[in-house]
Short mmCIF file of C-alpha atoms and ligand atoms in Angstrom, two decimals:
data_model
loop_
_atom_site.label_atom_id
_atom_site.label_comp_id
_atom_site.label_asym_id
_atom_site.label_seq_id
_atom_site.Cartn_x
_atom_site.Cartn_y
_atom_site.Cartn_z
CA MET A 1 75.05 2.16 -158.75
CA LEU A 2 72.48 -0.20 -161.43
CA TYR A 3 69.37 1.99 -162.64
CA HIS A 4 65.93 0.65 -163.61
CA SER A 5 63.69 2.02 -165.90
CA LEU A 6 60.67 3.44 -164.08
CA LYS A 7 58.70 1.42 -166.61
CA ASN A 8 60.46 -2.13 -165.40
CA LYS A 9 62.37 -2.56 -162.23
CA LYS A 10 63.67 -5.84 -163.46
CA LYS A 11 65.98 -4.75 -166.01
CA LEU A 12 68.95 -3.47 -164.55
CA VAL A 13 71.75 -1.24 -166.29
CA SER A 14 74.91 0.54 -165.69
CA PHE A 15 75.36 3.93 -165.13
CA GLU A 16 77.47 4.40 -168.75
CA ASP A 17 74.29 2.79 -170.19
CA ALA A 18 71.91 4.90 -168.74
CA VAL A 19 74.05 8.03 -169.66
CA LEU A 20 74.49 6.40 -173.25
CA ARG A 21 70.56 5.61 -173.77
CA GLY A 22 69.24 8.69 -172.05
CA LEU A 23 65.92 7.15 -172.09
CA SER A 24 65.43 3.36 -171.73
CA PRO A 25 63.91 1.96 -174.76
CA ASP A 26 61.16 1.06 -173.09
CA GLY A 27 60.18 4.37 -172.90
CA GLY A 28 60.40 5.14 -168.92
CA LEU A 29 63.01 6.87 -167.46
CA TYR A 30 66.00 5.81 -165.31
CA VAL A 31 66.44 6.01 -161.44
CA PRO A 32 69.04 4.48 -159.37
CA LYS A 33 68.39 1.20 -157.92
CA TYR A 34 68.44 2.74 -154.34
CA ILE A 35 69.28 6.00 -152.95
CA PRO A 36 72.64 6.02 -151.13
CA LYS A 37 72.58 7.40 -147.57
CA LEU A 38 75.76 10.11 -146.63
CA GLU A 39 76.81 9.96 -142.80
CA SER A 40 75.64 12.70 -140.65
CA GLN A 41 78.93 13.12 -139.82
CA PHE A 42 79.38 14.75 -143.23
CA ILE A 43 76.39 16.82 -143.31
CA HIS A 44 77.50 18.07 -139.81
CA ASN A 45 80.96 18.94 -140.66
CA ILE A 46 80.00 20.00 -144.10
CA SER A 47 81.61 23.66 -143.26
CA ASN A 48 85.44 21.80 -143.48
CA TYR A 49 85.09 20.59 -146.63
CA ASP A 50 85.63 21.95 -150.18
CA ILE A 51 83.64 21.89 -152.70
CA TYR A 52 84.96 19.53 -155.00
CA THR A 53 85.20 17.05 -152.34
CA ILE A 54 81.67 17.61 -151.58
CA ALA A 55 80.14 16.98 -154.98
CA MET A 56 82.61 13.72 -155.03
CA THR A 57 81.27 12.27 -152.00
CA ILE A 58 77.70 13.03 -152.89
CA ILE A 59 78.11 11.68 -156.75
CA LYS A 60 80.54 8.87 -156.17
CA PRO A 61 77.91 6.16 -154.96
CA TYR A 62 75.79 6.74 -158.11
CA ILE A 63 79.21 6.33 -160.94
CA GLY A 64 81.08 3.63 -158.89
CA LYS A 65 83.60 1.82 -161.18
CA SER A 66 81.99 3.37 -164.33
CA ILE A 67 84.66 6.46 -164.07
CA SER A 68 88.06 6.39 -162.74
CA GLU A 69 88.11 8.37 -159.44
CA GLU A 70 90.96 10.49 -160.94
CA PHE A 71 89.10 11.13 -164.18
CA LEU A 72 85.45 11.99 -161.84
CA TYR A 73 87.66 14.42 -160.05
CA GLU A 74 88.71 16.34 -163.18
CA ILE A 75 84.70 16.37 -164.81
CA ILE A 76 83.35 18.06 -161.27
CA HIS A 77 86.92 20.16 -161.32
CA ASP A 78 85.71 21.29 -165.02
CA THR A 79 81.59 21.21 -164.20
CA LEU A 80 82.19 23.86 -160.73
CA ASN A 81 83.79 26.44 -162.63
CA PHE A 82 81.72 29.36 -161.51
CA PRO A 83 80.41 30.23 -158.27
CA PHE A 84 77.39 29.62 -156.60
CA PRO A 85 76.53 32.69 -154.58
CA LEU A 86 73.90 32.84 -151.93
CA LYS A 87 72.36 36.39 -150.89
CA LYS A 88 69.80 37.54 -148.79
CA ILE A 89 67.24 39.76 -150.34
CA HIS A 90 65.02 40.30 -147.06
CA ASP A 91 63.98 38.40 -144.07
CA ASN A 92 64.79 35.15 -143.81
CA ILE A 93 64.15 34.89 -148.22
CA HIS A 94 67.70 33.64 -149.76
CA VAL A 95 68.51 33.74 -153.56
CA LEU A 96 70.68 31.08 -154.73
CA GLU A 97 72.10 32.46 -158.03
CA LEU A 98 72.67 29.46 -160.56
CA PHE A 99 73.63 31.94 -163.47
CA HIS A 100 77.49 32.78 -163.13
CA GLY A 101 77.92 30.02 -165.76
CA PRO A 102 78.96 30.46 -169.14
CA THR A 103 75.65 30.50 -170.77
CA LEU A 104 74.00 32.19 -167.62
CA ALA A 105 71.29 29.17 -166.62
CA PHE A 106 71.91 26.20 -164.09
CA LYS A 107 71.53 23.95 -167.04
CA ASP A 108 75.64 24.60 -167.44
CA VAL A 109 75.72 22.60 -164.27
CA GLY A 110 74.25 19.17 -165.87
CA ALA A 111 75.49 19.90 -169.46
CA GLN A 112 78.92 20.30 -168.05
CA PHE A 113 78.94 17.29 -166.19
CA MET A 114 77.00 15.26 -168.89
CA ALA A 115 79.84 16.47 -171.40
CA GLY A 116 82.64 15.19 -168.77
CA CYS A 117 80.98 11.81 -168.73
CA LEU A 118 79.99 11.37 -172.32
CA SER A 119 84.07 12.32 -173.16
CA PHE A 120 84.93 9.50 -170.93
CA PHE A 121 82.60 7.01 -172.67
CA SER A 122 83.21 7.74 -175.84
CA LYS A 123 86.97 7.17 -175.63
CA LYS A 124 86.11 3.78 -175.89
CA LYS A 125 84.25 3.95 -178.87
CA GLU A 126 85.52 3.64 -182.53
CA ARG A 127 83.43 6.06 -183.97
CA THR A 128 82.13 9.35 -183.02
CA VAL A 129 79.17 9.81 -180.26
CA THR A 130 76.42 12.03 -181.66
CA VAL A 131 74.33 14.38 -179.18
CA LEU A 132 70.76 15.12 -180.65
CA VAL A 133 69.01 17.44 -178.70
CA ALA A 134 66.01 19.87 -179.15
CA THR A 135 65.44 22.97 -177.30
CA SER A 136 63.61 25.21 -176.40
CA GLY A 137 65.96 27.72 -175.50
CA ASP A 138 68.49 27.29 -172.95
CA THR A 139 69.69 23.42 -173.20
CA GLY A 140 70.49 24.18 -176.26
CA GLY A 141 73.00 26.70 -175.40
CA ALA A 142 74.57 24.59 -172.54
CA VAL A 143 74.90 21.73 -174.08
CA ALA A 144 76.69 23.52 -176.86
CA LYS A 145 79.17 25.60 -174.51
CA GLY A 146 79.58 21.84 -172.56
CA PHE A 147 80.49 19.77 -175.40
CA HIS A 148 82.34 22.28 -177.44
CA LYS A 149 85.70 20.80 -179.02
CA LYS A 150 85.32 17.50 -176.93
CA PRO A 151 87.07 14.99 -178.65
CA GLY A 152 84.77 12.10 -180.28
CA ILE A 153 81.61 13.93 -179.85
CA GLU A 154 79.68 16.09 -182.23
CA VAL A 155 76.25 17.67 -181.32
CA ILE A 156 73.14 18.47 -183.21
CA ILE A 157 71.11 20.98 -181.94
CA LEU A 158 67.73 21.69 -182.97
CA TYR A 159 65.70 24.75 -182.53
CA PRO A 160 62.36 26.19 -183.40
CA HIS A 161 62.68 29.13 -186.10
CA ASN A 162 61.26 32.37 -183.96
CA GLY A 163 60.59 29.96 -180.97
CA ILE A 164 64.00 31.31 -179.28
CA SER A 165 65.48 34.63 -178.05
CA SER A 166 68.18 36.36 -179.83
CA LEU A 167 70.80 35.55 -177.18
CA GLN A 168 69.95 31.93 -177.15
CA GLU A 169 70.10 31.65 -180.97
CA GLU A 170 73.83 33.15 -180.74
CA GLN A 171 74.56 30.99 -177.95
CA ILE A 172 73.65 27.95 -180.49
CA THR A 173 75.09 28.75 -183.69
CA CYS A 174 78.22 30.80 -182.71
CA LEU A 175 80.70 27.99 -181.48
CA GLY A 176 80.86 25.63 -184.85
CA ASP A 177 83.59 22.67 -184.83
CA ASN A 178 81.81 20.22 -183.44
CA ILE A 179 78.62 21.92 -182.76
CA PHE A 180 76.24 21.88 -185.66
CA SER A 181 72.80 23.84 -185.40
CA VAL A 182 69.59 23.25 -187.17
CA GLU A 183 66.74 25.74 -186.79
CA ILE A 184 63.31 23.83 -187.91
CA ASN A 185 60.82 25.64 -189.56
CA GLY A 186 58.32 24.73 -186.55
CA ASN A 187 57.84 24.73 -183.19
CA PHE A 188 59.30 23.14 -179.76
CA ASP A 189 57.21 19.71 -180.22
CA ASP A 190 57.90 19.43 -184.12
CA CYS A 191 61.98 19.28 -183.02
CA GLN A 192 61.25 17.34 -180.18
CA LYS A 193 59.19 14.85 -182.52
CA ILE A 194 62.15 14.82 -185.05
CA VAL A 195 64.55 13.65 -182.57
CA LYS A 196 62.33 11.11 -181.15
CA LYS A 197 61.94 9.49 -184.07
CA SER A 198 65.27 9.71 -185.58
CA PHE A 199 66.73 7.73 -182.25
CA LEU A 200 63.93 4.90 -183.35
CA ASP A 201 64.79 5.00 -187.14
CA LYS A 202 67.20 1.97 -188.19
CA GLU A 203 68.98 3.74 -191.33
CA ILE A 204 69.82 6.78 -188.79
CA LYS A 205 71.39 4.07 -186.31
CA GLU A 206 73.14 1.99 -188.67
CA LYS A 207 75.10 5.06 -189.19
CA TYR A 208 75.34 6.99 -185.87
CA ILE A 209 76.04 6.31 -182.22
CA LEU A 210 72.95 8.41 -181.26
CA THR A 211 72.51 9.72 -177.71
CA SER A 212 70.32 12.13 -176.20
CA ALA A 213 71.23 15.55 -173.61
CA ASN A 214 68.19 16.61 -172.46
CA SER A 215 66.95 17.02 -168.88
CA ILE A 216 65.98 13.39 -168.19
CA ASN A 217 69.28 12.26 -168.38
CA ILE A 218 70.46 10.94 -165.16
CA ALA A 219 74.19 12.75 -165.80
CA ARG A 220 72.38 15.95 -165.99
CA TRP A 221 70.09 15.38 -163.49
CA LEU A 222 71.80 13.57 -160.75
CA SER A 223 74.69 16.56 -160.95
CA GLN A 224 72.14 18.94 -159.98
CA MET A 225 72.22 18.21 -156.09
CA PHE A 226 75.38 19.61 -156.56
CA TYR A 227 74.04 23.14 -155.68
CA TYR A 228 71.71 22.27 -153.00
CA PHE A 229 74.55 21.15 -150.93
CA LEU A 230 77.03 23.70 -151.85
CA SER A 231 74.22 26.23 -151.04
CA TYR A 232 73.49 24.48 -147.76
CA LYS A 233 77.65 24.63 -146.74
CA GLN A 234 76.98 28.90 -147.18
CA ILE A 235 73.82 28.37 -144.72
CA LYS A 236 75.34 26.91 -142.35
CA ILE A 237 78.30 29.02 -142.15
CA SER A 238 75.91 32.19 -141.50
CA ASN A 239 72.96 31.23 -140.04
CA ASN A 240 71.84 29.51 -136.94
CA LEU A 241 69.67 27.30 -138.57
CA LYS A 242 66.22 26.63 -138.02
CA LYS A 243 64.43 24.85 -140.69
CA LEU A 244 65.06 25.27 -144.05
CA ILE A 245 62.83 25.10 -147.46
CA PHE A 246 63.83 25.70 -150.77
CA SER A 247 61.37 27.05 -153.75
CA VAL A 248 62.29 26.29 -157.21
CA PRO A 249 60.73 27.15 -160.65
CA SER A 250 59.91 24.38 -162.51
CA GLY A 251 59.14 23.40 -165.66
CA ASN A 252 60.19 19.71 -165.99
CA PHE A 253 60.67 19.33 -162.71
CA GLY A 254 64.10 18.04 -163.13
CA ASN A 255 65.48 20.68 -160.49
CA VAL A 256 63.35 19.95 -158.06
CA CYS A 257 63.34 16.26 -158.34
CA ALA A 258 67.48 16.66 -157.79
CA GLY A 259 66.60 18.36 -154.39
CA ILE A 260 64.48 15.87 -153.53
CA MET A 261 67.32 13.39 -153.96
CA ALA A 262 69.59 15.39 -152.01
CA GLU A 263 67.08 15.73 -149.30
CA LYS A 264 66.46 11.81 -149.91
CA MET A 265 70.74 11.17 -149.08
CA GLY A 266 70.62 13.18 -145.92
CA LEU A 267 70.33 16.97 -146.63
CA PRO A 268 68.03 18.62 -143.85
CA ILE A 269 65.40 19.94 -146.07
CA ASN A 270 62.38 20.76 -144.52
CA LEU A 271 60.13 21.36 -147.66
CA PHE A 272 60.50 21.80 -151.14
CA ILE A 273 57.73 24.25 -152.73
CA ALA A 274 57.68 23.78 -156.75
CA SER A 275 56.65 26.98 -158.15
CA THR A 276 54.72 27.26 -161.57
CA ASN A 277 53.46 29.53 -164.29
CA ILE A 278 50.19 29.14 -165.33
CA ASN A 279 51.40 25.46 -166.74
CA ASP A 280 49.99 23.96 -163.29
CA THR A 281 49.52 20.50 -163.62
CA ILE A 282 51.44 19.95 -160.90
CA PRO A 283 49.68 22.33 -158.52
CA ARG A 284 45.92 20.89 -159.19
CA PHE A 285 47.17 17.23 -159.57
CA LEU A 286 48.29 17.75 -155.54
CA LYS A 287 45.12 19.39 -155.00
CA SER A 288 42.48 16.88 -156.67
CA GLU A 289 45.14 13.95 -157.25
CA LYS A 290 44.38 14.00 -160.65
CA TYR A 291 47.27 14.07 -163.49
CA HIS A 292 45.40 16.06 -166.18
CA PRO A 293 47.64 17.71 -168.33
CA LEU A 294 46.12 20.67 -170.60
CA PRO A 295 47.63 21.87 -174.03
CA VAL A 296 50.54 24.44 -172.94
CA LYS A 297 50.13 28.22 -172.88
CA LYS A 298 52.81 30.36 -173.57
CA THR A 299 54.24 32.85 -170.74
CA ILE A 300 56.96 35.16 -169.91
CA SER A 301 58.71 32.13 -168.27
CA ASN A 302 58.63 30.39 -171.42
CA ALA A 303 61.46 27.77 -170.27
CA MET A 304 58.99 26.44 -167.63
CA ASP A 305 56.18 26.02 -170.79
CA ILE A 306 55.55 22.63 -170.01
CA SER A 307 52.25 20.54 -169.28
CA ASP A 308 53.29 17.22 -169.03
CA PRO A 309 56.80 17.36 -166.61
CA SER A 310 59.11 14.22 -167.68
CA ASN A 311 60.68 13.81 -164.06
CA PHE A 312 57.79 14.29 -162.25
CA SER A 313 57.18 10.50 -162.52
CA ARG A 314 60.80 10.33 -160.96
CA ILE A 315 59.29 12.52 -158.24
CA TRP A 316 56.06 10.33 -157.82
CA HIS A 317 58.53 7.08 -157.86
CA LEU A 318 60.04 8.59 -154.91
CA TYR A 319 57.32 8.94 -152.55
CA LYS A 320 56.27 5.16 -153.54
CA LYS A 321 53.03 6.99 -155.11
CA ASN A 322 52.02 8.15 -151.65
CA ILE A 323 49.99 11.50 -152.04
CA PHE A 324 50.06 11.70 -148.15
CA GLN A 325 54.08 11.49 -148.11
CA LEU A 326 54.54 13.54 -151.28
CA LYS A 327 52.48 16.55 -150.01
CA GLU A 328 54.38 16.74 -146.61
CA LYS A 329 57.46 17.34 -148.32
CA LEU A 330 56.33 19.20 -151.56
CA LEU A 331 54.17 22.58 -152.38
CA SER A 332 53.06 23.32 -155.26
CA TYR A 333 51.99 27.02 -156.35
CA LYS A 334 51.30 28.80 -159.63
CA PHE A 335 51.47 31.97 -160.43
CA THR A 336 50.54 34.75 -163.63
CA ASP A 337 52.36 37.10 -165.85
CA GLU A 338 50.86 39.79 -163.86
CA GLU A 339 51.97 38.61 -160.72
CA THR A 340 55.57 37.87 -162.13
CA ILE A 341 55.95 41.09 -163.66
CA GLU A 342 54.52 42.50 -160.48
CA ALA A 343 57.04 40.76 -158.28
CA ILE A 344 59.85 41.75 -160.70
CA ASN A 345 58.98 45.62 -159.91
CA MET A 346 58.49 44.61 -156.38
CA VAL A 347 61.83 42.89 -155.00
CA TRP A 348 63.76 45.89 -157.25
CA GLU A 349 62.17 48.76 -155.76
CA LYS A 350 62.46 47.43 -152.53
CA TYR A 351 65.23 45.71 -152.33
CA LYS A 352 66.95 46.63 -155.53
CA TYR A 353 67.58 43.05 -156.59
CA MET A 354 66.82 42.15 -160.17
CA LEU A 355 64.66 39.31 -160.54
CA ASP A 356 64.23 37.04 -164.05
CA PRO A 357 60.97 35.69 -164.59
CA HIS A 358 61.65 32.33 -163.59
CA GLY A 359 63.52 33.11 -160.32
CA ALA A 360 60.20 35.66 -159.95
CA ILE A 361 58.04 32.89 -159.41
CA GLY A 362 60.27 31.16 -157.36
CA TYR A 363 60.54 34.28 -155.06
CA LEU A 364 56.62 34.00 -155.21
CA GLY A 365 56.60 30.51 -154.02
CA ILE A 366 58.18 31.64 -150.85
CA ARG A 367 56.19 34.52 -150.63
CA LYS A 368 52.74 32.81 -150.74
CA PHE A 369 54.15 30.08 -148.67
CA PHE A 370 54.82 32.95 -145.44
CA GLN A 371 51.67 34.50 -146.03
CA LYS A 372 49.63 30.82 -145.84
CA THR A 373 51.52 29.63 -142.80
CA LYS A 374 51.99 33.69 -141.16
CA ASN A 375 55.34 32.98 -139.79
CA ASN A 376 57.00 35.95 -137.50
CA SER A 377 59.94 36.40 -138.80
CA SER A 378 61.79 35.04 -135.37
CA SER A 379 60.22 31.68 -136.25
CA ALA A 380 60.53 31.27 -139.93
CA PRO A 381 62.28 28.82 -141.64
CA ILE A 382 65.19 29.70 -143.67
CA ALA A 383 63.92 30.36 -147.54
CA VAL A 384 66.10 29.91 -150.51
CA PHE A 385 64.86 30.31 -154.07
CA LEU A 386 66.62 29.42 -156.58
CA GLU A 387 67.59 32.09 -159.72
CA THR A 388 67.74 29.71 -162.64
CA ALA A 389 68.89 31.98 -164.80
CA HIS A 390 70.27 35.97 -165.44
CA PRO A 391 67.67 38.58 -166.48
CA ILE A 392 69.77 39.86 -169.17
CA LYS A 393 68.84 36.48 -171.12
CA PHE A 394 65.10 37.10 -171.12
CA ILE A 395 65.46 40.85 -171.40
CA ASN A 396 62.79 41.75 -173.71
CA LYS A 397 60.12 39.83 -170.77
CA ILE A 398 61.43 42.36 -168.03
CA PRO A 399 59.35 45.66 -167.58
CA PHE A 400 60.54 48.43 -169.79
CA SER A 401 61.40 51.25 -167.08
CA LEU A 402 63.78 48.61 -165.71
CA ARG A 403 65.61 47.18 -168.44
CA LYS A 404 68.23 49.99 -168.48
CA GLU A 405 68.85 48.37 -164.51
CA ILE A 406 70.35 45.12 -166.01
CA LEU A 407 73.98 44.65 -166.15
CA PHE A 408 76.01 43.05 -168.88
CA PRO A 409 78.04 40.27 -167.33
CA LYS A 410 81.05 40.42 -168.27
CA LYS A 411 80.99 36.71 -169.59
CA LEU A 412 78.74 37.92 -172.62
CA LYS A 413 80.96 40.38 -173.95
CA THR A 414 83.20 37.48 -174.76
CA PHE A 415 80.28 35.71 -176.19
CA SER A 416 79.46 37.91 -178.41
CA ASN A 417 82.97 38.82 -179.38
CA LEU A 418 82.73 35.09 -180.68
CA ALA A 419 79.69 35.19 -182.85
CA GLU A 420 80.89 36.31 -186.28
CA LYS A 421 77.43 34.43 -187.72
CA LYS A 422 78.39 30.62 -188.83
CA GLU A 423 76.60 29.14 -191.62
CA LYS A 424 72.94 28.46 -190.69
CA ILE A 425 71.16 24.98 -191.60
CA PHE A 426 67.32 25.89 -191.98
CA LEU A 427 64.89 22.63 -192.11
CA SER A 428 61.48 22.06 -192.98
CA ASN A 429 59.10 20.39 -190.01
CA LYS A 430 59.17 17.18 -191.70
CA PHE A 431 61.26 14.22 -190.44
CA LYS A 432 62.04 12.90 -194.10
CA ILE A 433 63.72 15.81 -195.13
CA PHE A 434 65.85 15.76 -191.88
CA LYS A 435 66.70 12.11 -191.90
CA SER A 436 68.07 12.41 -195.49
CA TRP A 437 70.15 15.57 -194.19
CA LEU A 438 71.53 13.55 -191.43
CA LEU A 439 72.49 10.70 -193.84
CA GLU A 440 73.35 12.79 -196.28
CA ARG A 441 76.46 14.25 -194.14
CA LYS A 442 78.08 11.44 -193.35
C1 PLP B 501 65.19 24.98 -167.61
C2 PLP B 501 64.43 25.69 -167.00
C3 PLP B 501 63.73 25.83 -165.84
C4 PLP B 501 62.89 24.60 -165.27
O1 PLP B 501 63.79 23.79 -164.80
P1 PLP B 501 63.24 22.14 -164.66
O2 PLP B 501 64.36 21.22 -164.03
O3 PLP B 501 63.09 21.85 -166.39
O4 PLP B 501 62.19 22.12 -163.94
C5 PLP B 501 63.56 27.32 -165.28
N1 PLP B 501 64.14 28.36 -165.43
C6 PLP B 501 64.84 28.07 -166.82
C7 PLP B 501 65.87 29.61 -166.69
C8 PLP B 501 65.61 27.08 -167.20
O5 PLP B 501 65.73 27.41 -168.25
#
């Protein structure tokens, strides 16, 4: 498979180049040249296959000969090393839990898959490959854990001072070895700017083979298709399948865009709901057809505090910039913090299920859809929302009275044991300062 930038269809690159570059040098996101279609028999018989075979079948056409089949199977094995349970909340509403990975958020899937691909490619390089990444919270932990002790790779994570939760900071700073964390005296945008400038800097590029691990990397994006297929397998076993809809709590729109890819490959999903917080550029776009990002507003679902979602350009491309076709497959609703809290409280009171603020927005998307379409439960579609993080990760955003109900996952204990504090690097938000630190450390 070859890939092109969304800014230039003519220049094609391999899977390896697209993964190593992250973003195309012209600033566009990479997309595959075409979307491979799966055989309908495969979908029909999906219950007969194990999860590794399913993942292998989905991803192989995107990788071609870039990675040997044997090694790819190994990567998949290491990526899908935790469960993806689908649970019924009430009526036709189900939750797909994506938080059973090492850092308790769905980003573990993409990060682990990308780490596997990169360690394969770095073997051919003479120098260490340096992953430079800015995080607003969950990406940092997932990338740190996914790349920890991978030979030939080091990771430098920039995170904003006072901008992430203490659990998130612990996940980024506790590992050591080839993982380096840099606390920046600024906000997420400052971190992001330093990363972007580093990629363009000549002196840095002479000393480092740099790559990024943020969510626009195709290795992260495409591997997120896995759990849409795995949940379909579970639905197919337990339900007399009618229509199927997914509600995805969305920030940078990578997760929902992976679902759309899965559908384009042949997975029978009737509708997507991209549910957002009040950073509602896309809900407004689908109404007014005007793309007009506003300044970012802080919310309790802070992993989705993004107003100019990078991956929307991929979605727009997949629908050939046709708003009518897009609207047939994608709805987008926004919800306030008050509504989010109300949903967390209600779902706990009535169904004894604990949502995190992001999952709560996913749940609200489905509820709103059902209210609008007045589906009675016998003909209503099967609806699945993605629970993207464990509530413990956002415990200080959960209503006080419920906090004692949140169970401490076993995994987290092992994480805390590791957390003898490593030495911290703390820098100002000036690029010059970061650059001299980077050049001097090697
Ligand atoms: C990153 C993240 C999201 C948003 O996912 P996108 O792919 O950026 O839309 C939602 N929930 C949580 C918990 C996240 O960490």
